[in-house]
Each structure stands twice: as structure tokens, then as C-alpha cells.
mmCIF file of C-alpha atoms in Angstrom:
data_model
loop_
_atom_site.group_PDB
_atom_site.id
_atom_site.type_symbol
_atom_site.label_atom_id
_atom_site.label_comp_id
_atom_site.label_asym_id
_atom_site.label_seq_id
_atom_site.Cartn_x
_atom_site.Cartn_y
_atom_site.Cartn_z
ATOM 1 C CA MET A 1 14.184 -13.892 -2.317
ATOM 2 C CA GLU A 2 12.778 -16.960 -0.596
ATOM 3 C CA PHE A 3 9.254 -18.461 -0.456
ATOM 4 C CA THR A 4 7.668 -20.517 1.560
ATOM 5 C CA ALA A 5 4.638 -23.707 -0.372
ATOM 6 C CA LYS A 6 2.071 -21.232 2.422
ATOM 7 C CA GLN A 7 2.732 -17.466 1.193
ATOM 8 C CA LEU A 8 2.625 -19.069 -2.145
ATOM 9 C CA ALA A 9 -0.421 -20.401 -2.246
ATOM 10 C CA GLN A 10 -1.894 -17.444 -0.070
ATOM 11 C CA ALA A 11 -0.731 -15.032 -2.858
ATOM 12 C CA LEU A 12 -1.887 -17.217 -6.167
ATOM 13 C CA LYS A 13 -5.369 -18.225 -4.569
ATOM 14 C CA GLY A 14 -4.238 -21.695 -4.037
ATOM 15 C CA THR A 15 -4.058 -24.472 -1.628
ATOM 16 C CA VAL A 16 -1.159 -26.641 -0.751
ATOM 17 C CA GLU A 17 -0.907 -30.204 -0.513
ATOM 18 C CA GLY A 18 2.107 -31.708 1.731
ATOM 19 C CA ASP A 19 4.437 -29.625 3.217
ATOM 20 C CA PRO A 20 3.296 -25.794 4.197
ATOM 21 C CA GLY A 21 7.016 -24.085 5.241
ATOM 22 C CA VAL A 22 8.808 -26.041 2.487
ATOM 23 C CA THR A 23 10.720 -23.005 1.106
ATOM 24 C CA VAL A 24 12.193 -22.911 -2.702
ATOM 25 C CA THR A 25 14.124 -19.843 -3.931
ATOM 26 C CA SER A 26 14.508 -20.405 -8.228
ATOM 27 C CA PHE A 27 12.642 -21.694 -10.626
ATOM 28 C CA ALA A 28 13.498 -24.167 -13.167
ATOM 29 C CA LYS A 29 11.106 -26.268 -15.931
ATOM 30 C CA ILE A 30 9.331 -29.941 -15.055
ATOM 31 C CA GLU A 31 12.010 -31.967 -16.360
ATOM 32 C CA ASN A 32 15.262 -30.613 -14.936
ATOM 33 C CA GLY A 33 13.202 -29.913 -11.553
ATOM 34 C CA LYS A 34 15.593 -29.611 -8.247
ATOM 35 C CA SER A 35 15.057 -29.034 -3.885
ATOM 36 C CA GLY A 36 14.391 -25.759 -3.665
ATOM 37 C CA GLN A 37 12.810 -24.559 -6.736
ATOM 38 C CA LEU A 38 9.201 -24.210 -7.967
ATOM 39 C CA CYS A 39 8.377 -26.135 -10.927
ATOM 40 C CA PHE A 40 5.082 -26.266 -13.145
ATOM 41 C CA TYR A 41 2.944 -29.023 -15.099
ATOM 42 C CA ALA A 42 -0.022 -27.473 -17.907
ATOM 43 C CA ASN A 43 0.380 -29.426 -19.963
ATOM 44 C CA PRO A 44 -0.737 -32.694 -20.206
ATOM 45 C CA LYS A 45 2.477 -33.483 -22.950
ATOM 46 C CA TYR A 46 5.049 -33.114 -19.196
ATOM 47 C CA GLU A 47 2.638 -35.747 -17.257
ATOM 48 C CA LYS A 48 5.841 -38.137 -17.222
ATOM 49 C CA TYR A 49 8.039 -35.735 -15.345
ATOM 50 C CA VAL A 50 5.232 -35.562 -12.563
ATOM 51 C CA TYR A 51 6.230 -37.940 -10.700
ATOM 52 C CA THR A 52 9.830 -37.584 -11.217
ATOM 53 C CA CYS A 53 10.608 -33.744 -10.860
ATOM 54 C CA LYS A 54 12.594 -33.824 -7.058
ATOM 55 C CA ALA A 55 11.607 -29.763 -6.553
ATOM 56 C CA SER A 56 10.757 -28.844 -3.956
ATOM 57 C CA ILE A 57 7.200 -27.461 -4.649
ATOM 58 C CA LEU A 58 5.224 -28.392 -8.251
ATOM 59 C CA LEU A 59 2.324 -25.718 -8.949
ATOM 60 C CA VAL A 60 -0.322 -27.469 -10.717
ATOM 61 C CA ASN A 61 -4.112 -27.715 -12.017
ATOM 62 C CA LYS A 62 -6.986 -27.850 -9.079
ATOM 63 C CA ASP A 63 -8.555 -30.189 -10.429
ATOM 64 C CA PHE A 64 -5.088 -32.541 -11.618
ATOM 65 C CA GLN A 65 -5.228 -36.575 -10.542
ATOM 66 C CA PRO A 66 -2.232 -37.665 -10.342
ATOM 67 C CA LYS A 67 -1.543 -41.546 -11.698
ATOM 68 C CA GLU A 68 1.451 -42.461 -8.917
ATOM 69 C CA PRO A 69 2.675 -40.801 -6.105
ATOM 70 C CA VAL A 70 4.722 -36.616 -6.312
ATOM 71 C CA ALA A 71 7.110 -35.813 -3.810
ATOM 72 C CA PRO A 72 6.968 -32.145 -4.756
ATOM 73 C CA THR A 73 4.797 -30.267 -2.475
ATOM 74 C CA LEU A 74 1.826 -29.257 -4.726
ATOM 75 C CA ILE A 75 -0.101 -26.245 -4.991
ATOM 76 C CA ARG A 76 -3.092 -26.791 -6.440
ATOM 77 C CA VAL A 77 -5.191 -23.417 -8.312
ATOM 78 C CA GLU A 78 -7.691 -22.600 -11.108
ATOM 79 C CA ASP A 79 -5.219 -22.200 -13.920
ATOM 80 C CA ALA A 80 -1.449 -22.761 -13.119
ATOM 81 C CA TYR A 81 0.245 -21.049 -16.113
ATOM 82 C CA LYS A 82 -1.723 -18.070 -15.587
ATOM 83 C CA SER A 83 -0.434 -18.611 -11.580
ATOM 84 C CA LEU A 84 2.484 -19.380 -12.774
ATOM 85 C CA ALA A 85 2.961 -15.525 -14.757
ATOM 86 C CA ASP A 86 1.591 -13.856 -11.895
ATOM 87 C CA LEU A 87 4.307 -15.210 -10.397
ATOM 88 C CA LEU A 88 7.025 -15.088 -12.491
ATOM 89 C CA LYS A 89 5.499 -11.261 -12.503
ATOM 90 C CA TYR A 90 6.117 -10.793 -8.952
ATOM 91 C CA ALA A 91 9.329 -11.910 -8.542
ATOM 92 C CA ALA A 92 10.573 -9.609 -11.728
ATOM 93 C CA ALA A 93 9.452 -6.661 -9.803
ATOM 94 C CA GLN A 94 11.369 -7.770 -6.208
ATOM 95 C CA LYS A 95 14.625 -8.138 -8.728
ATOM 96 C CA ARG A 96 14.340 -4.905 -10.434
ATOM 97 C CA THR A 97 16.110 -2.330 -8.624
ATOM 98 C CA TYR A 98 16.218 1.402 -10.620
ATOM 99 C CA ARG A 99 18.940 3.194 -8.846
ATOM 100 C CA ARG A 100 21.207 6.497 -9.788
ATOM 101 C CA TYR A 101 24.641 6.327 -10.855
ATOM 102 C CA ARG A 102 25.359 9.769 -9.283
ATOM 103 C CA GLY A 103 29.462 10.856 -10.511
ATOM 104 C CA PHE A 104 29.552 8.819 -14.201
ATOM 105 C CA ARG A 105 29.215 9.722 -17.348
ATOM 106 C CA SER A 106 30.059 5.801 -17.733
ATOM 107 C CA SER A 107 30.755 2.204 -15.700
ATOM 108 C CA TRP A 108 33.287 1.647 -14.722
ATOM 109 C CA PHE A 109 32.046 0.690 -11.361
ATOM 110 C CA LEU A 110 34.746 -0.284 -8.958
ATOM 111 C CA SER A 111 32.293 -3.622 -8.335
ATOM 112 C CA THR A 112 32.836 -3.929 -13.257
ATOM 113 C CA LYS A 113 36.374 -6.006 -13.624
ATOM 114 C CA PHE A 114 38.138 -6.033 -15.997
ATOM 115 C CA GLY A 115 40.574 -8.210 -17.618
ATOM 116 C CA LYS A 116 44.327 -7.199 -19.324
ATOM 117 C CA LYS A 117 44.320 -5.187 -22.554
ATOM 118 C CA VAL A 118 40.171 -4.899 -23.276
ATOM 119 C CA TYR A 119 39.235 -2.284 -25.124
ATOM 120 C CA LEU A 120 35.623 -0.436 -24.114
ATOM 121 C CA GLY A 121 34.861 2.003 -27.063
ATOM 122 C CA ASN A 122 32.824 5.264 -26.295
ATOM 123 C CA HIS A 123 28.985 5.870 -25.182
ATOM 124 C CA SER A 124 29.854 1.541 -24.571
ATOM 125 C CA TYR A 125 27.676 0.897 -20.456
ATOM 126 C CA VAL A 126 29.526 -2.330 -19.200
ATOM 127 C CA GLY A 127 27.404 -3.209 -15.382
ATOM 128 C CA ARG A 128 27.525 -2.515 -12.160
ATOM 129 C CA HIS A 129 28.920 -6.191 -11.081
ATOM 130 C CA ALA A 130 30.330 -7.341 -14.476
ATOM 131 C CA LYS A 131 33.179 -9.491 -15.631
ATOM 132 C CA ILE A 132 35.621 -8.604 -19.219
ATOM 133 C CA GLY A 133 37.744 -11.221 -20.055
ATOM 134 C CA ASP A 134 41.365 -10.448 -21.240
ATOM 135 C CA TYR A 135 41.674 -8.709 -24.898
ATOM 136 C CA THR A 136 38.235 -8.241 -25.284
ATOM 137 C CA LYS A 137 36.726 -5.935 -27.791
ATOM 138 C CA ILE A 138 33.865 -4.007 -26.785
ATOM 139 C CA PHE A 139 33.289 -1.382 -29.830
ATOM 140 C CA GLU A 140 30.971 1.656 -29.574
ATOM 141 C CA ASN A 141 28.006 1.945 -28.021
ATOM 142 C CA VAL A 142 27.191 -1.223 -26.393
ATOM 143 C CA TYR A 143 25.465 -1.916 -23.631
ATOM 144 C CA ILE A 144 26.701 -5.074 -21.241
ATOM 145 C CA GLY A 145 23.967 -4.953 -18.569
ATOM 146 C CA ASP A 146 24.863 -6.328 -15.079
ATOM 147 C CA ASN A 147 26.497 -9.247 -13.886
ATOM 148 C CA THR A 148 27.073 -10.062 -17.298
ATOM 149 C CA VAL A 149 30.132 -12.644 -18.214
ATOM 150 C CA ILE A 150 32.222 -12.488 -20.928
ATOM 151 C CA GLY A 151 35.142 -14.842 -21.304
ATOM 152 C CA LYS A 152 38.958 -13.864 -22.971
ATOM 153 C CA ARG A 153 39.103 -12.166 -26.535
ATOM 154 C CA CYS A 154 35.979 -11.477 -27.990
ATOM 155 C CA LEU A 155 34.600 -9.213 -30.323
ATOM 156 C CA ILE A 156 31.104 -7.073 -29.202
ATOM 157 C CA TYR A 157 30.115 -4.673 -32.570
ATOM 158 C CA PRO A 158 28.884 -1.617 -32.267
ATOM 159 C CA GLY A 159 25.685 -1.225 -31.348
ATOM 160 C CA VAL A 160 24.858 -4.912 -30.002
ATOM 161 C CA VAL A 161 22.497 -4.834 -26.415
ATOM 162 C CA ILE A 162 23.760 -7.697 -24.078
ATOM 163 C CA TYR A 163 20.515 -8.085 -20.987
ATOM 164 C CA PRO A 164 22.107 -8.018 -17.208
ATOM 165 C CA GLY A 165 23.121 -11.071 -16.485
ATOM 166 C CA MET A 166 24.385 -12.788 -19.572
ATOM 167 C CA VAL A 167 27.335 -15.648 -19.589
ATOM 168 C CA ILE A 168 29.557 -15.095 -22.622
ATOM 169 C CA GLY A 169 32.440 -17.738 -22.911
ATOM 170 C CA ASP A 170 35.803 -16.961 -25.179
ATOM 171 C CA ASN A 171 36.659 -15.989 -28.554
ATOM 172 C CA VAL A 172 32.933 -14.595 -29.061
ATOM 173 C CA ILE A 173 32.296 -12.740 -32.388
ATOM 174 C CA ILE A 174 28.587 -10.804 -31.364
ATOM 175 C CA HIS A 175 28.079 -8.905 -34.686
ATOM 176 C CA SER A 176 26.354 -5.552 -34.671
ATOM 177 C CA ASN A 177 22.790 -4.980 -33.006
ATOM 178 C CA ALA A 178 22.512 -8.794 -32.245
ATOM 179 C CA VAL A 179 20.386 -8.951 -29.457
ATOM 180 C CA ILE A 180 20.721 -11.049 -25.950
ATOM 181 C CA GLY A 181 18.568 -11.649 -23.480
ATOM 182 C CA SER A 182 15.486 -9.972 -24.208
ATOM 183 C CA ASP A 183 12.062 -11.358 -22.972
ATOM 184 C CA GLY A 184 10.599 -14.668 -24.961
ATOM 185 C CA PHE A 185 7.656 -14.617 -26.252
ATOM 186 C CA GLY A 186 5.910 -15.816 -23.136
ATOM 187 C CA ASN A 187 2.266 -14.862 -23.138
ATOM 188 C CA ALA A 188 -0.545 -16.940 -20.925
ATOM 189 C CA PRO A 189 -5.091 -16.167 -21.733
ATOM 190 C CA LEU A 190 -6.739 -15.184 -19.649
ATOM 191 C CA PRO A 191 -10.715 -15.809 -20.030
ATOM 192 C CA ASP A 192 -11.736 -11.748 -20.947
ATOM 193 C CA GLY A 193 -9.339 -12.831 -24.349
ATOM 194 C CA THR A 194 -7.004 -11.092 -23.517
ATOM 195 C CA TRP A 195 -3.145 -11.786 -22.585
ATOM 196 C CA GLU A 196 -1.124 -11.134 -19.718
ATOM 197 C CA LYS A 197 2.402 -10.645 -20.441
ATOM 198 C CA ILE A 198 4.500 -14.100 -18.267
ATOM 199 C CA GLU A 199 8.575 -11.973 -16.949
ATOM 200 C CA HIS A 200 11.058 -13.607 -17.753
ATOM 201 C CA LEU A 201 13.590 -14.687 -15.666
ATOM 202 C CA GLY A 202 16.452 -16.895 -16.647
ATOM 203 C CA ASN A 203 19.094 -15.539 -19.107
ATOM 204 C CA VAL A 204 21.298 -16.629 -22.675
ATOM 205 C CA VAL A 205 24.575 -19.161 -21.982
ATOM 206 C CA ILE A 206 26.707 -19.019 -25.187
ATOM 207 C CA GLY A 207 29.687 -21.116 -25.350
ATOM 208 C CA ASN A 208 33.102 -21.042 -26.555
ATOM 209 C CA ASN A 209 33.871 -19.653 -30.013
ATOM 210 C CA VAL A 210 31.048 -19.129 -30.896
ATOM 211 C CA GLU A 211 29.875 -16.415 -33.696
ATOM 212 C CA ILE A 212 26.679 -14.636 -33.449
ATOM 213 C CA GLY A 213 25.108 -12.590 -37.154
ATOM 214 C CA ALA A 214 24.010 -8.455 -37.204
ATOM 215 C CA CYS A 215 20.772 -8.121 -36.274
ATOM 216 C CA THR A 216 19.746 -11.298 -34.759
ATOM 217 C CA THR A 217 17.651 -11.488 -31.606
ATOM 218 C CA VAL A 218 18.303 -14.829 -28.612
ATOM 219 C CA ASP A 219 16.127 -14.081 -26.230
ATOM 220 C CA ARG A 220 16.512 -15.375 -22.316
ATOM 221 C CA SER A 221 14.266 -18.675 -21.042
ATOM 222 C CA GLU A 222 11.406 -18.471 -18.559
ATOM 223 C CA MET A 223 13.166 -19.938 -15.976
ATOM 224 C CA GLU A 224 16.286 -21.217 -16.207
ATOM 225 C CA SER A 225 19.308 -20.381 -19.494
ATOM 226 C CA THR A 226 18.802 -21.080 -23.122
ATOM 227 C CA ILE A 227 22.087 -22.486 -24.151
ATOM 228 C CA ILE A 228 24.526 -21.803 -27.374
ATOM 229 C CA GLY A 229 26.821 -24.308 -27.406
ATOM 230 C CA ASN A 230 31.318 -24.191 -28.183
ATOM 231 C CA GLY A 231 31.530 -23.284 -32.402
ATOM 232 C CA VAL A 232 27.819 -22.782 -33.234
ATOM 233 C CA LYS A 233 27.782 -20.109 -36.108
ATOM 234 C CA ILE A 234 24.522 -18.043 -36.364
ATOM 235 C CA ALA A 235 24.535 -15.700 -39.786
ATOM 236 C CA ASN A 236 22.189 -12.763 -39.729
ATOM 237 C CA ILE A 237 18.672 -11.663 -38.883
ATOM 238 C CA CYS A 238 17.836 -14.956 -36.807
ATOM 239 C CA GLN A 239 15.589 -15.263 -33.823
ATOM 240 C CA ILE A 240 16.271 -17.729 -31.417
ATOM 241 C CA ALA A 241 13.615 -18.115 -28.354
ATOM 242 C CA HIS A 242 13.605 -18.645 -24.753
ATOM 243 C CA ASN A 243 14.731 -21.902 -23.319
ATOM 244 C CA VAL A 244 16.202 -22.699 -27.047
ATOM 245 C CA GLN A 245 19.442 -25.065 -27.372
ATOM 246 C CA ILE A 246 21.339 -25.329 -29.731
ATOM 247 C CA GLY A 247 24.834 -28.105 -30.124
ATOM 248 C CA ASP A 248 28.025 -27.765 -30.382
ATOM 249 C CA ASN A 249 28.957 -26.502 -33.848
ATOM 250 C CA THR A 250 25.507 -26.188 -35.354
ATOM 251 C CA VAL A 251 25.418 -23.453 -38.307
ATOM 252 C CA MET A 252 22.174 -21.416 -38.742
ATOM 253 C CA ALA A 253 22.914 -19.107 -41.744
ATOM 254 C CA ALA A 254 19.976 -16.288 -42.043
ATOM 255 C CA GLN A 255 17.180 -15.178 -40.959
ATOM 256 C CA CYS A 256 16.398 -19.142 -38.866
ATOM 257 C CA GLY A 257 13.756 -18.798 -36.486
ATOM 258 C CA ILE A 258 13.809 -21.394 -33.475
ATOM 259 C CA ALA A 259 10.487 -21.128 -31.897
ATOM 260 C CA GLY A 260 10.758 -20.749 -27.610
ATOM 261 C CA SER A 261 12.133 -25.169 -26.424
ATOM 262 C CA ALA A 262 13.334 -26.588 -29.297
ATOM 263 C CA LYS A 263 15.882 -28.525 -28.519
ATOM 264 C CA ILE A 264 19.018 -28.892 -31.624
ATOM 265 C CA GLY A 265 21.387 -31.323 -31.773
ATOM 266 C CA LYS A 266 25.430 -31.050 -32.324
ATOM 267 C CA ASN A 267 26.797 -30.696 -35.477
ATOM 268 C CA CYS A 268 23.202 -29.529 -37.936
ATOM 269 C CA ILE A 269 23.540 -27.666 -40.651
ATOM 270 C CA ILE A 270 20.083 -25.077 -40.978
ATOM 271 C CA ALA A 271 20.181 -23.151 -43.980
ATOM 272 C CA GLY A 272 18.524 -20.018 -44.814
ATOM 273 C CA GLN A 273 15.042 -19.536 -43.823
ATOM 274 C CA VAL A 274 14.382 -22.139 -42.357
ATOM 275 C CA GLY A 275 11.590 -22.582 -39.409
ATOM 276 C CA ILE A 276 11.654 -25.292 -36.160
ATOM 277 C CA ALA A 277 8.609 -25.449 -34.740
ATOM 278 C CA GLY A 278 8.547 -24.964 -30.334
ATOM 279 C CA HIS A 279 9.071 -27.665 -28.553
ATOM 280 C CA LEU A 280 10.517 -29.958 -30.728
ATOM 281 C CA VAL A 281 14.438 -32.118 -30.452
ATOM 282 C CA ILE A 282 16.314 -32.137 -34.063
ATOM 283 C CA ALA A 283 18.609 -34.772 -34.160
ATOM 284 C CA ASP A 284 23.059 -34.477 -34.773
ATOM 285 C CA ASN A 285 24.033 -34.009 -38.134
ATOM 286 C CA THR A 286 20.931 -32.934 -38.944
ATOM 287 C CA THR A 287 20.669 -31.276 -42.553
ATOM 288 C CA LEU A 288 17.995 -28.702 -42.830
ATOM 289 C CA GLY A 289 18.095 -26.948 -47.042
ATOM 290 C CA ALA A 290 16.197 -23.597 -47.172
ATOM 291 C CA GLN A 291 12.911 -22.457 -46.323
ATOM 292 C CA ALA A 292 12.170 -25.742 -44.969
ATOM 293 C CA GLY A 293 8.975 -26.375 -41.729
ATOM 294 C CA VAL A 294 9.776 -28.429 -39.302
ATOM 295 C CA ILE A 295 6.475 -29.734 -37.320
ATOM 296 C CA GLY A 296 7.590 -32.826 -35.801
ATOM 297 C CA ASN A 297 11.203 -34.046 -34.163
ATOM 298 C CA VAL A 298 13.783 -35.234 -35.782
ATOM 299 C CA LYS A 299 14.330 -38.420 -34.378
ATOM 300 C CA GLU A 300 17.040 -39.768 -36.959
ATOM 301 C CA PRO A 301 20.786 -38.605 -37.085
ATOM 302 C CA GLY A 302 22.862 -37.343 -39.967
ATOM 303 C CA GLN A 303 18.805 -37.178 -42.412
ATOM 304 C CA THR A 304 18.893 -33.938 -44.781
ATOM 305 C CA LEU A 305 14.925 -32.773 -44.947
ATOM 306 C CA ILE A 306 13.524 -29.941 -47.191
ATOM 307 C CA GLY A 307 10.049 -28.550 -48.136
ATOM 308 C CA SER A 308 7.265 -27.737 -45.260
ATOM 309 C CA PRO A 309 6.884 -29.427 -43.898
ATOM 310 C CA ALA A 310 10.043 -30.674 -43.758
ATOM 311 C CA ILE A 311 10.175 -34.793 -45.493
ATOM 312 C CA ASN A 312 13.559 -36.406 -46.680
ATOM 313 C CA ALA A 313 14.711 -34.777 -48.711
ATOM 314 C CA LYS A 314 14.274 -38.776 -51.588
ATOM 315 C CA THR A 315 11.003 -38.625 -50.335
ATOM 316 C CA TYR A 316 10.480 -34.812 -51.555
ATOM 317 C CA MET A 317 12.845 -34.714 -55.291
ATOM 318 C CA ARG A 318 10.489 -37.633 -56.713
ATOM 319 C CA SER A 319 7.270 -36.442 -54.803
ATOM 320 C CA TYR A 320 8.157 -33.055 -57.086
ATOM 321 C CA ALA A 321 8.375 -35.145 -59.982
ATOM 322 C CA VAL A 322 4.931 -36.143 -59.602
ATOM 323 C CA PHE A 323 3.916 -32.120 -59.167
ATOM 324 C CA ARG A 324 5.927 -31.663 -62.347
ATOM 325 C CA ARG A 325 4.084 -33.725 -64.150
ATOM 326 C CA GLN A 326 0.481 -32.631 -62.879
ATOM 327 C CA GLY A 327 0.997 -29.421 -64.357
ATOM 328 C CA LYS A 328 1.819 -30.020 -67.479
ATOM 329 C CA GLU A 329 -0.606 -32.020 -67.413
#
């Protein structure tokens, strides 16, 4: 799909500031925008990226006044966040195609590519244009959507759902009833107090040698990719939200939740029931104790944090000693 700034401005009831003929074919976060892409700016926290963004079009609120020169063509709208939701909904509707496939009881389409000695269990489905690597085993009752790529020697256990367009590396294990690529929790507030769903057009990219536990969910991104690095191990019943990035060799115990757009470093240890707020950055080699609640960036590598809100473990233990004494008085 290709859109001009003029077309988008008309669809969103906005105004163009710049070249009305400039075209875009995809969407990106403002910090990653490139030529041919559309980005949006609504949160003042990201203003610094407005002046470095290389996207062709930038969606902004009509009252935004830049402090420095801006390279992209601007489309000014009443509410950039709400307009992005409208735009993604339109693009998603154009993308969806509901076809009736006649003559097939399973998914052995001519466009589906299976490597050597792939095992496909009963009642499993692999969609069109999907690619399955050598020696991968897909057990019973698995759904794998169109255009998904799965590497070599993977184990996909019964009941797994992998949405269209996901990318999974080699030697990956996905346990029963995990869901890869569901929509993230994205909703735009409306003036009447209701919420409008923001469509998610991105995907999930999972590296090599990853293990994902039973009933864990990894949401796809709104525009780019949710990324699970090489060697990551995630236990059962965890929630990885949209746009999250998890660095190589990080491990995560059961019942953890990571909110949208958080970036977790490499070689981190995340114990059970940890909660990490959205848009945070966690440094490499961080250890988060059980039930820690992380509400701020962790900038210094190698720390151990516990408690809620999570603080340095030694500080927490000194504070806890004081709490205990007060409880006995």
C-alpha cells in the first residue's frame, strides 16, 4: 500500500505542511523512522526525536510548535494519537483478505515451503507462503498463519497459535497454548470517554535458541517488531506486550508481565511475578527479585533490585529491618 501526504491529510481531516506528494508505504516509531515511512508524535517525552526523525511524513497535533527545523512533511491533526488509530485501522482493513480455500482439508498449499523431515501433527494448520525449516516438529492442533517463517529444529507443542507474519529462529521451543503475535493492548481515548482500538500491523521476531513457556503471550507491535533476542528463556504464563525488546540470554520466571515498549537488556534475571512498566529501559545483567515492581529506568548494569517499587536489594533489606522493628513496638 502506498499513500501520499495529501491523501492521508484528506482521510484524517488534517492539513499538510511540506510536500503534499510525498509517499509512504509503512509505519514506524518516531525514533526509528526512515524514508518512505510515516511516524507520529503525540507524547512530549519523544520531542527530541522530532528533530532527528528521517521519516517522510510525521503526524503531529495541530498546535505543535517545533523548536528546531523538522525534515519530514508534517500532517497536522486534532489528535495525533487518535488519528494514528484511524490510519492503522484503515491499513489493517486493506490488508485483511478472507478467502475460501476449496479442496484442502489441511494447509498443504503449493506456496507453503517445508524443509527436510518436518513433522506436522494431526489437525495442525500452516498457512500460505509460510516457511518451515528442516527437522522442525509441529505437534497436534497448532495454528501457524500465512507468511510466517520458522527456522530449523524447532519444537512447536500442541495448541500453540502463531499469527501471520511472525519470524521465529532456529532451535526454538514453544510450549503448549502459547500465543505469538496477538494484538497488543492499544486503545485511543475518545472525547465521550470510550476507547477506540488501535490496530497492530507489526510482528514478533524471535531469535535462535529461545524457549517460551506454556500459556505465555507475546504481542505483536503496532508498526515494527516485538523482539525476543537469542537465547532468551521465558517460563509459563508470562505477558510480553507490544514493542517490547528483550536482550540476548535474559531469563524470566513464571507470571511476569512486561508492559509496552519496555527494553530489557542482555543477561538479565527476572524472577517470578515481576512487573515492569511501559517504555522503561533495564540495563544489562540486572537481577529483579520475585514480585518486584519496576516503575523507573534501571541505568546501572549489574544491579539486584527487589520490592515494589523496586530498589537496590541492600537498601531494601536495611529498610525492611526498620519496618520489622516498628512492627514489634
